[in-house]
Each structure stands twice: as C-alpha cells, then as structure tokens.
Coordinates of N, CA and C in Angstrom, one line a residue:
X1 N 10.5 -8.5 -10.6 CA 11.4 -7.3 -10.4 C 10.6 -6.0 -10.2
X2 N 11.5 -5.0 -9.6 CA 11.0 -3.8 -9.4 C 10.5 -2.8 -10.5
X3 N 9.4 -2.2 -10.5 CA 8.9 -1.2 -11.4 C 9.6 0.1 -11.1
X4 N 10.6 0.5 -11.6 CA 11.0 2.0 -11.6 C 9.9 3.1 -11.6
X5 N 9.9 4.0 -10.5 CA 9.1 5.2 -10.5 C 7.9 4.7 -9.7
X6 N 7.7 3.6 -9.0 CA 6.5 3.1 -8.4 C 7.1 3.0 -6.8
X7 N 6.3 3.6 -5.9 CA 6.5 3.7 -4.5 C 5.5 3.4 -3.8
X8 N 5.6 2.4 -2.8 CA 4.2 1.9 -1.9 C 4.3 2.4 -0.4
X9 N 3.3 2.6 0.2 CA 3.1 2.7 1.5 C 2.4 1.5 2.1
X10 N 2.8 0.8 3.4 CA 2.2 -0.1 3.7 C 2.2 -0.3 5.1
X11 N 1.1 -0.9 5.8 CA 1.1 -1.0 7.1 C -0.3 -1.2 7.6
X12 N -0.8 -1.7 8.8 CA -1.9 -2.1 9.3 C -2.5 -0.6 9.3
X13 N -4.1 -1.0 9.3 CA -5.1 0.0 9.4 C -4.6 1.0 10.6
X14 N -4.7 2.4 10.4 CA -4.4 3.3 11.3 C -2.9 3.7 11.5
X15 N -1.9 3.1 10.8 CA -0.6 3.3 10.7 C -0.3 4.7 10.1
X16 N -1.1 5.3 9.4 CA -0.8 6.7 8.9 C -0.4 6.7 7.4
X17 N -0.7 5.7 6.9 CA -0.2 5.8 5.2 C -1.0 6.9 4.6
X18 N -2.2 6.8 4.9 CA -3.1 8.0 4.1 C -2.7 9.3 4.4
X19 N -2.3 9.5 5.8 CA -1.8 10.9 6.3 C -0.6 11.4 5.5
X20 N 0.2 10.2 5.3 CA 1.6 10.7 4.7 C 1.5 10.8 3.1
X21 N 0.5 10.1 2.6 CA 0.1 10.4 1.2 C -0.2 11.9 0.9
X22 N -1.1 12.3 1.8 CA -1.6 13.8 1.7 C -0.4 14.8 2.0
X23 N 0.4 14.4 2.9 CA 1.5 15.3 3.3 C 2.6 15.3 1.9
X24 N 2.6 14.3 1.3 CA 3.7 14.0 0.2 C 2.9 15.0 -1.1
X25 N 1.3 14.8 -1.1 CA 0.7 15.5 -2.4 C 0.9 16.9 -2.1
X26 N 0.9 17.6 -0.9 CA 0.9 18.8 -0.9 C 2.3 19.4 -1.3
X27 N 3.4 18.7 -1.4 CA 4.6 18.8 -2.0 C 4.9 18.8 -3.5
X28 N 3.7 18.3 -4.0 CA 3.5 18.1 -5.5 C 3.6 19.3 -6.4
X29 N 4.4 20.3 -6.1 CA 4.4 21.3 -7.0 C 4.4 21.2 -8.6
X30 N 5.1 20.5 -8.9 CA 5.5 20.5 -10.3 C 4.7 19.3 -11.1
X31 N 3.9 18.6 -10.3 CA 3.0 17.6 -11.0 C 3.7 16.3 -11.4
X32 N 4.8 15.9 -10.9 CA 5.6 14.7 -11.4 C 5.2 13.6 -10.6
X33 N 4.5 13.9 -9.5 CA 4.0 12.4 -8.8 C 2.5 12.3 -9.1
X34 N 1.9 11.1 -9.0 CA 0.6 10.5 -9.0 C 0.3 9.7 -7.8
X35 N -0.9 10.1 -7.1 CA -1.0 9.2 -5.8 C -2.3 8.4 -6.2
X36 N -2.2 7.3 -5.4 CA -3.2 6.3 -5.7 C -3.4 5.4 -4.5
X37 N -4.3 4.7 -4.3 CA -4.6 3.7 -3.4 C -5.3 2.2 -3.6
X38 N -5.3 1.6 -2.8 CA -6.1 0.1 -2.9 C -6.7 -0.1 -1.6
X39 N -8.2 -0.4 -1.8 CA -8.9 -0.6 -3.2 C -8.9 0.8 -3.9
X40 N -8.9 0.6 -5.2 CA -9.0 1.9 -6.0 C -10.4 2.3 -6.1
X41 N -10.3 3.4 -6.7 CA -11.7 4.1 -7.1 C -12.4 3.7 -8.0
X42 N -12.0 2.8 -8.8 CA -12.6 2.3 -9.9 C -13.8 1.2 -9.5
X43 N -14.7 0.8 -10.4 CA -15.9 0.0 -9.8 C -15.4 -1.3 -9.3
X44 N -14.3 -1.9 -9.5 CA -13.8 -3.0 -8.7 C -13.5 -2.9 -7.2
X45 N -12.9 -1.6 -7.3 CA -12.6 -1.2 -5.9 C -13.6 -0.5 -4.9
X46 N -14.7 -0.2 -5.6 CA -15.6 0.5 -4.9 C -16.5 -0.7 -4.3
X47 N -16.6 -2.1 -5.1 CA -17.2 -3.0 -4.4 C -16.4 -3.6 -3.3
X48 N -15.1 -3.5 -3.2 CA -14.3 -4.1 -2.2 C -14.4 -3.0 -0.9
X49 N -14.6 -1.8 -1.1 CA -14.9 -0.8 -0.1 C -16.4 -1.2 0.6
X50 N -17.2 -1.8 -0.3 CA -18.6 -2.2 0.6 C -18.2 -3.5 1.4
X51 N -17.3 -4.4 1.0 CA -17.0 -5.3 1.7 C -16.3 -5.2 2.9
X52 N -15.2 -4.2 2.8 CA -14.5 -3.7 4.0 C -15.4 -3.2 5.2
X53 N -16.6 -2.5 4.6 CA -17.5 -1.9 5.8 C -18.4 -2.6 6.1
X54 N -18.3 -4.2 5.5 CA -19.2 -5.3 6.1 C -20.5 -5.1 5.6
X55 N -20.7 -4.5 4.6 CA -22.1 -4.4 3.9 C -22.1 -5.6 2.9
X56 N -20.9 -6.3 2.3 CA -20.9 -7.8 1.6 C -20.0 -8.6 2.3
X57 N -20.7 -9.6 2.4 CA -19.7 -10.6 3.3 C -19.2 -11.7 2.3
X58 N -17.7 -12.0 2.3 CA -17.1 -13.1 1.4 C -16.1 -13.6 2.4
X59 N -15.6 -14.7 2.0 CA -14.5 -15.7 2.7 C -13.3 -14.8 2.5
X60 N -12.2 -15.1 3.5 CA -11.0 -14.6 2.9 C -10.4 -14.8 1.8
X61 N -10.5 -16.1 1.6 CA -10.1 -16.6 0.2 C -10.7 -15.8 -1.1
X62 N -12.1 -15.6 -1.0 CA -12.7 -14.9 -2.1 C -12.2 -13.5 -2.1
X63 N -12.0 -13.1 -0.9 CA -11.4 -11.5 -0.9 C -10.2 -11.6 -1.4
X64 N -9.1 -12.5 -1.4 CA -7.9 -12.6 -2.0 C -8.0 -12.5 -3.5
X65 N -8.9 -13.1 -4.0 CA -9.4 -13.1 -5.6 C -9.9 -11.6 -6.0
X66 N -10.6 -11.2 -5.2 CA -11.2 -9.9 -5.7 C -10.2 -8.8 -5.5
X67 N -9.5 -8.8 -4.4 CA -8.2 -7.6 -4.4 C -7.5 -7.8 -5.5
X68 N -7.1 -9.0 -5.9 CA -6.1 -9.3 -7.0 C -6.9 -8.9 -8.4
X69 N -8.0 -8.9 -8.5 CA -8.7 -8.5 -9.7 C -8.7 -6.9 -9.7
X70 N -9.1 -6.2 -8.6 CA -9.1 -4.8 -8.6 C -7.6 -4.2 -8.9
X71 N -6.7 -5.3 -8.2 CA -5.2 -4.8 -8.4 C -4.8 -4.9 -9.8
X72 N -5.3 -5.9 -10.6 CA -4.9 -6.1 -12.0 C -5.3 -4.9 -12.9
X73 N -6.6 -4.4 -12.5 CA -7.0 -3.0 -13.2 C -5.9 -1.7 -12.8
X74 N -5.8 -1.9 -11.4 CA -4.8 -0.8 -10.8 C -3.7 -0.9 -11.6
X75 N -3.0 -1.8 -11.8 CA -1.6 -1.9 -12.4 C -1.7 -1.8 -13.8
X76 N -2.3 -2.5 -14.6 CA -2.2 -3.0 -15.8 C -3.4 -2.2 -16.6
X77 N -4.5 -1.7 -16.2 CA -5.5 -1.0 -16.9 C -5.0 0.3 -17.6
X78 N -5.7 0.7 -18.4 CA -5.5 2.1 -19.2 C -5.3 3.3 -18.0
X79 N -4.4 4.1 -18.3 CA -4.0 5.2 -17.4 C -5.3 6.2 -17.4
X80 N -5.8 6.4 -16.3 CA -7.0 7.3 -15.7 C -6.5 8.1 -14.8
X81 N -6.7 9.2 -14.8 CA -6.1 10.2 -13.6 C -7.1 11.2 -13.3
X82 N -7.6 11.6 -12.3 CA -8.7 12.7 -11.8 C -7.9 13.7 -11.0
X83 N -8.4 14.8 -10.9 CA -8.0 15.9 -10.2 C -6.6 16.0 -10.5
X84 N -6.2 16.0 -11.6 CA -4.7 16.2 -11.8 C -3.6 15.3 -11.3
X85 N -3.7 14.9 -10.2 CA -2.6 13.9 -9.5 C -3.2 12.7 -8.9
X86 N -4.6 12.3 -9.2 CA -5.2 11.0 -8.5 C -5.3 10.0 -9.4
X87 N -4.4 9.0 -9.4 CA -4.3 7.9 -10.5 C -5.5 7.0 -10.0
X88 N -6.3 6.5 -11.0 CA -7.3 5.7 -10.8 C -6.8 4.3 -11.1
X89 N -6.4 4.1 -12.5 CA -5.8 2.9 -12.8 C -4.6 3.3 -13.8
X90 N -3.7 2.2 -14.1 CA -2.6 2.6 -15.2 C -1.3 2.7 -14.3
X91 N -1.0 2.1 -13.2 CA 0.3 2.1 -12.5 C 1.6 2.1 -13.6
X92 N 1.3 1.1 -14.3 CA 2.6 0.6 -14.9 C 2.6 1.7 -16.1
X93 N 1.5 2.0 -17.0 CA 1.9 2.9 -18.0 C 2.4 4.2 -17.4
X94 N 1.8 4.7 -16.3 CA 2.2 5.9 -15.6 C 3.9 5.8 -15.3
X95 N 4.1 5.0 -14.9 CA 5.6 4.8 -14.1 C 6.5 4.8 -15.5
X96 N 6.0 4.0 -16.5 CA 6.9 3.8 -17.6 C 7.0 5.3 -18.6
X97 N 6.2 6.2 -18.3 CA 6.0 7.5 -18.9 C 6.8 8.5 -18.1
X98 N 7.4 8.1 -16.8 CA 8.2 8.9 -16.2 C 7.8 9.5 -15.0
X99 N 6.3 9.2 -14.6 CA 5.7 9.8 -13.4 C 6.0 8.9 -12.4
X100 N 6.2 9.5 -11.2 CA 6.3 8.9 -9.9 C 4.9 8.7 -9.2
X101 N 4.6 7.3 -9.2 CA 3.5 6.9 -8.7 C 3.6 6.5 -7.3
X102 N 2.8 6.8 -6.2 CA 2.8 6.6 -4.9 C 1.6 6.0 -4.6
X103 N 1.5 4.6 -4.0 CA 0.3 3.8 -3.8 C 0.1 3.8 -2.4
X104 N -1.0 3.9 -1.7 CA -1.4 3.7 -0.2 C -2.0 2.1 -0.4
X105 N -1.1 1.2 -0.3 CA -1.3 -0.2 0.1 C -1.1 -0.8 -1.5
X106 N -0.5 -1.9 -1.3 CA -0.3 -2.6 -2.7 C -0.4 -4.2 -2.2
X107 N 0.1 -5.1 -2.9 CA -0.4 -6.7 -2.7 C 0.3 -7.2 -1.5
X108 N 1.3 -6.3 -0.9 CA 1.7 -6.7 0.5 C 0.5 -6.8 1.6
X109 N -0.3 -5.9 1.3 CA -1.6 -6.1 2.3 C -2.2 -7.3 2.1
X110 N -2.6 -7.8 0.8 CA -3.1 -9.1 0.6 C -2.5 -10.2 1.4
X111 N -0.9 -10.3 1.0 CA -0.3 -11.3 1.5 C -0.3 -11.2 3.1
X112 N -0.5 -10.1 3.8 CA -0.6 -10.3 5.2 C -2.2 -10.3 5.5
X113 N -3.1 -9.6 5.4 CA -4.3 -9.7 5.7 C -5.1 -11.0 5.3
X114 N -5.0 -11.3 4.0 CA -5.8 -12.6 3.5 C -5.1 -13.8 3.8
X115 N -4.0 -13.6 4.7 CA -3.3 -15.0 5.2 C -3.5 -15.2 6.8
X116 N -4.3 -14.3 7.1 CA -4.6 -14.4 8.8 C -5.7 -15.8 9.0
X117 N -6.8 -15.8 8.2 CA -7.6 -16.6 8.5 C -8.1 -17.3 7.0
X118 N -7.0 -17.7 6.2 CA -7.2 -18.3 4.8 C -5.6 -19.0 4.6
X119 N -5.6 -19.9 3.4 CA -4.5 -20.2 3.1 C -3.8 -19.0 2.4
X120 N -2.6 -18.9 3.0 CA -1.6 -17.9 2.6 C -1.2 -18.2 1.1
X121 N -1.2 -19.4 0.6 CA -0.7 -19.6 -0.8 C -1.6 -19.1 -1.8
X122 N -2.9 -18.8 -1.6 CA -3.9 -18.3 -2.3 C -3.6 -16.9 -2.8
X123 N -3.2 -16.1 -1.7 CA -3.0 -14.8 -2.0 C -1.5 -14.6 -2.7
X124 N -0.7 -15.5 -2.4 CA 0.7 -15.5 -3.0 C 0.3 -15.9 -4.5
X125 N -0.2 -16.8 -4.7 CA -0.5 -17.4 -6.3 C -1.2 -16.2 -6.9
X126 N -2.0 -15.7 -6.6 CA -2.9 -14.7 -7.4 C -2.3 -13.4 -7.5
X127 N -1.1 -13.0 -6.7 CA -0.5 -11.7 -6.7 C 0.9 -11.8 -7.4
X128 N 1.2 -13.1 -7.8 CA 2.6 -13.4 -8.1 C 3.2 -12.7 -9.2
X129 N 2.3 -12.4 -10.1 CA 2.6 -11.7 -11.4 C 2.7 -10.1 -11.3
X130 N 2.4 -9.5 -10.4 CA 2.4 -8.1 -10.3 C 3.7 -7.6 -10.0
X131 N 4.1 -6.5 -10.7 CA 5.5 -6.0 -10.3 C 5.7 -5.5 -9.1
X132 N 6.9 -5.7 -8.5 CA 7.3 -5.0 -7.3 C 7.4 -3.4 -7.2
X133 N 7.4 -2.6 -6.3 CA 7.7 -1.4 -6.2 C 9.2 -1.2 -6.2
X134 N 9.8 -0.1 -6.5 CA 11.2 0.4 -6.4 C 11.5 0.6 -4.8
X135 N 10.5 1.2 -4.3 CA 10.7 1.5 -2.8 C 9.3 1.3 -1.9
X136 N 9.6 0.4 -0.7 CA 8.5 0.0 -0.1 C 8.7 0.7 1.3
X137 N 7.8 1.3 1.7 CA 7.7 2.0 3.0 C 6.9 1.1 4.0
X138 N 7.2 0.4 5.0 CA 6.4 -0.3 5.9 C 6.2 0.5 7.1
X139 N 5.3 0.9 7.6 CA 5.0 1.9 8.7 C 4.8 0.9 9.9
X140 N 5.6 0.8 10.7 CA 5.6 0.2 12.1 C 4.9 0.7 13.1
X141 N 4.1 0.1 13.6 CA 3.1 0.5 14.8 C 2.3 -0.5 15.4
X142 N 2.2 -0.4 16.7 CA 1.3 -1.3 17.5 C -0.1 -1.4 17.4
X143 N -0.6 -2.4 17.3 CA -2.1 -2.3 17.0 C -3.0 -1.5 18.1
X144 N -2.4 -1.5 19.3 CA -3.1 -0.5 20.4 C -3.0 0.6 19.9
X145 N -2.0 1.3 19.4 CA -2.1 2.8 18.8 C -2.6 3.1 17.7
X146 N -2.7 2.1 16.7 CA -3.4 2.2 15.5 C -4.8 2.0 15.8
X147 N -5.4 1.3 16.7 CA -6.9 1.2 17.1 C -7.3 2.5 17.7
X148 N -6.4 3.1 18.6 CA -6.7 4.3 19.2 C -6.7 5.3 18.2
X149 N -6.2 5.6 17.0 CA -6.2 6.2 16.0 C -7.4 6.1 15.2
X150 N -7.9 5.0 14.8 CA -9.1 4.5 14.3 C -10.2 5.0 15.0
X151 N -10.4 4.8 16.3 CA -11.4 5.1 17.2 C -11.7 6.6 17.1
X152 N -10.8 7.2 17.0 CA -11.0 9.0 16.9 C -11.7 9.4 15.4
X153 N -11.8 8.4 14.6 CA -12.5 8.9 13.4 C -14.0 8.3 13.4
X154 N -14.3 7.6 14.1 CA -15.7 7.2 14.4 C -16.2 5.8 13.7
X155 N -15.5 5.5 12.7 CA -16.1 4.4 12.0 C -15.0 3.3 11.9
X156 N -15.3 2.0 12.0 CA -14.4 0.7 11.9 C -14.8 -0.2 10.7
X157 N -13.6 -0.6 10.2 CA -14.0 -1.7 8.9 C -13.8 -2.9 9.6
X158 N -13.9 -4.1 8.9 CA -14.2 -5.4 9.3 C -12.8 -6.0 9.8
X159 N -11.7 -5.3 9.6 CA -10.3 -6.0 9.9 C -9.8 -5.3 11.2
X160 N -10.5 -4.2 11.5 CA -10.0 -3.4 12.5 C -10.4 -3.8 14.0
X161 N -9.5 -5.1 14.3 CA -9.9 -5.6 15.6 C -8.5 -6.0 16.3
X162 N -8.4 -5.9 17.6 CA -6.9 -6.1 18.0 C -6.3 -7.4 17.7
X163 N -7.3 -8.6 17.8 CA -6.7 -10.0 17.6 C -6.2 -10.0 16.1
X164 N -7.0 -9.6 15.3 CA -6.7 -9.7 13.9 C -5.5 -8.9 13.5
X165 N -5.6 -7.5 13.8 CA -4.5 -6.6 13.5 C -3.1 -7.1 14.3
X166 N -3.2 -7.8 15.3 CA -2.2 -8.3 15.8 C -1.4 -9.5 15.0
X167 N -2.3 -10.3 14.6 CA -1.8 -11.4 13.6 C -1.4 -11.0 12.3
X168 N -2.0 -9.7 11.9 CA -1.7 -9.1 10.5 C -0.2 -8.7 10.7
X169 N 0.1 -8.0 11.9 CA 1.6 -7.4 12.0 C 2.5 -8.5 11.8
X170 N 2.1 -9.7 12.5 CA 3.2 -11.0 12.3 C 3.3 -11.4 11.0
X171 N 2.2 -11.3 10.0 CA 2.2 -11.7 8.8 C 3.0 -10.9 7.9
X172 N 2.6 -9.5 8.1 CA 3.6 -8.6 7.5 C 5.1 -8.7 7.8
X173 N 5.5 -9.0 8.9 CA 6.9 -9.1 9.3 C 7.4 -10.5 8.6
X174 N 6.7 -11.4 8.5 CA 7.2 -12.6 7.8 C 7.4 -12.3 6.3
X175 N 6.3 -11.6 5.7 CA 6.5 -11.5 4.2 C 7.5 -10.4 3.9
X176 N 7.7 -9.5 4.8 CA 8.7 -8.5 4.7 C 10.2 -9.2 4.8
X177 N 10.3 -10.1 5.9 CA 11.6 -10.7 5.7 C 11.9 -11.4 4.8
X178 N 11.0 -12.1 4.2 CA 11.2 -12.8 2.8 C 11.8 -12.0 1.8
X179 N 11.2 -10.8 1.5 CA 11.6 -9.8 0.4 C 12.9 -9.3 0.8
X180 N 13.2 -9.1 2.1 CA 14.6 -8.5 2.4 C 15.6 -9.3 2.2
X181 N 15.4 -10.6 2.2 CA 16.4 -11.7 1.9 C 16.8 -11.5 0.5
X182 N 15.8 -11.1 -0.6 CA 15.9 -11.1 -1.8 C 16.0 -9.7 -2.5
X183 N 16.6 -8.9 -1.5 CA 16.6 -7.3 -2.2 C 17.5 -7.1 -3.1
X184 N 18.6 -7.8 -3.1 CA 19.4 -7.4 -4.3 C 18.9 -8.2 -5.7
X185 N 18.3 -9.2 -5.5 CA 17.8 -9.8 -6.6 C 16.6 -9.4 -7.3
X186 N 15.6 -8.6 -6.5 CA 14.4 -7.8 -6.9 C 14.6 -6.2 -7.3
X187 N 15.5 -5.8 -6.7 CA 15.8 -4.3 -6.8 C 14.7 -3.4 -6.0
X188 N 14.2 -4.1 -5.0 CA 13.0 -3.2 -4.3 C 13.5 -3.0 -3.0
X189 N 13.6 -1.8 -2.6 CA 14.4 -1.1 -1.4 C 13.1 -1.2 -0.3
X190 N 13.2 -1.8 0.7 CA 12.4 -1.9 1.8 C 13.0 -0.9 3.1
X191 N 11.9 0.2 3.5 CA 12.1 1.1 4.3 C 11.3 1.0 5.7
X192 N 11.9 0.5 6.9 CA 10.8 0.5 8.0 C 10.8 1.8 8.7
X193 N 9.5 2.3 8.7 CA 9.2 3.8 9.5 C 8.5 3.6 10.8
X194 N 8.9 4.0 11.7 CA 8.5 4.3 13.0 C 7.3 5.1 13.0
X195 N 6.0 4.5 12.9 CA 4.9 5.2 12.7 C 4.2 6.0 13.8
X196 N 4.7 5.6 14.9 CA 4.3 6.2 16.1 C 5.3 7.6 16.2
X197 N 6.0 8.0 15.3 CA 6.5 9.2 15.6 C 5.5 10.3 15.3
X198 N 6.0 11.7 15.6 CA 5.1 12.7 15.2 C 5.1 12.8 13.6
X199 N 3.8 13.3 13.2 CA 3.6 13.3 11.7 C 5.0 14.0 10.7
X200 N 5.1 14.9 11.4 CA 6.1 15.9 10.6 C 7.5 14.9 10.6
X201 N 7.8 14.3 11.6 CA 9.0 13.4 11.5 C 9.0 12.2 10.6
X202 N 7.9 11.9 10.5 CA 7.7 10.6 9.5 C 7.7 11.1 8.1
X203 N 7.3 12.3 8.1 CA 7.2 13.0 6.6 C 8.7 13.1 6.2
X204 N 9.5 13.8 7.3 CA 10.8 14.0 7.0 C 11.5 12.9 6.5
X205 N 11.5 11.8 7.2 CA 12.1 10.4 6.9 C 11.9 10.0 5.4
X206 N 10.4 10.1 5.2 CA 9.9 9.6 3.8 C 10.4 10.6 2.6
X207 N 10.5 11.8 2.9 CA 11.1 12.7 1.9 C 12.6 12.4 1.7
X208 N 13.4 12.3 2.9 CA 14.7 12.0 2.4 C 15.0 10.6 1.9
X209 N 14.1 9.8 2.0 CA 14.2 8.3 1.0 C 14.0 8.4 -0.2
X210 N 12.8 9.2 -0.4 CA 12.4 9.4 -1.8 C 13.6 10.3 -2.5
X211 N 14.1 11.3 -1.9 CA 15.0 12.1 -2.5 C 16.1 11.4 -2.9
X212 N 16.7 10.4 -1.8 CA 17.9 9.5 -2.2 C 17.5 8.7 -3.5
X213 N 16.3 8.2 -3.5 CA 16.0 7.3 -4.7 C 15.9 8.1 -6.0
X214 N 15.4 9.5 -6.1 CA 15.2 10.0 -7.2 C 16.6 10.9 -7.4
X215 N 17.5 10.9 -6.5 CA 18.7 11.7 -6.6 C 18.5 13.2 -7.0
X216 N 17.3 13.7 -6.4 CA 17.1 15.1 -6.5 C 16.4 15.5 -5.4
X217 N 16.1 16.8 -5.0 CA 15.1 17.3 -4.0 C 13.8 17.2 -4.5
X218 N 12.9 17.3 -3.4 CA 11.6 17.0 -3.9 C 10.8 18.4 -4.2

C-alpha cells in the first residue's frame, strides 16, 4: 500500500528528475518538504555510486541486492536530515511525522534497470516489502534526448548507453502498466510527465499535481 506524504520522481538517466527536485526545493519556504535520492548519501549509497561510476564492477543481480540494502536504510533507517531539508535515511518516520518526502528515484528504478540484463524476479523479490509512494511521477523522454543532456555534463555512468537506456524505457513501461492496473488497490497515483518540455512547464505540471494531492497550494 501507498505511504502517505511520500512522492517519487522516476525516469531514465537525463530525464530531469534531479533538476525538478531542485526546482521544488526552491519553493520549500515553510520547511514541510524533505528531499532525498537513491542511491542515498549514506555509506551504503556511497558504495553504489562507486559502482555506477564503474570503479567497482558487480553483476546486475548483485546490484539488485545492493540497491535493496541501501533502500532499506533509506526507508526504514533512523531519521537523518542534513542542511535542513536533505533527508539521508528515515523516509517512513519522516512521512509518518507529517513531512512531505520527495525522492529522486526509488525501487521502480531497480525493477527497470536491474531487469535489463538479469532475472527480473530477483529485483521484484528483494523490493517487494517496501511501501509504495502516494504519488509517482514518471518522466517520459527518449534515450536520444536524455543522452544529449548527459553528454553536456561531461561524465557518464555505466548505464548511460543508448541500447541499455532503450531497453530500460521498455522495462519502465512494463512495470508502470502493472501498477496502473492496480491503482485503486494500492492507492498510488502515477503521473506521466513529458520531460522533453521546457523546465518551467514541467515544474508547473508537477506543482499542480502535488497541490491537488495536498489539497493546498505550495
């Protein structure tokens, strides 16, 4: 079931999720939002970032277990917040205490990325006990556009390849279709966002949806 006060941004690399987290963060005048990301900035997440850079090589199946371990700290660990609104661990506690937690990626990334070159059931099994977000934004974008954005920043991670991202998009669509069929049962609303739109337009769409969920202006 969905965890109230929990919102997730998802999409392939270069879709603009991190950019929109920062846009929303600038509107966080009253401090009711907490912002976070996966991999986390906890020790478990720092190891994963080494893996994503290619400094440490593991199989996709091993990666699924590692991401799930980091996610468990992210969701169920003690509440740790830095810089006033940067949540490191403790999503469940923060949400239950009334904070609106917005995460840049969650287990849907694992269900998509770790199913491309590995047994999809492994990622499903190790992520099956995590709560769903109340609101999931999926950033729709073509791999060609996303890679163009990634190229402008000068560095690439191991998954940032046209063939891999194309298959990841397909995997995302399969996963989202399954959850959309169960939306009434789970309580999670899925919002598809055209991430090729101008940044301000994407921000407006996201803000309107969050305001509708909260039933109050940002």
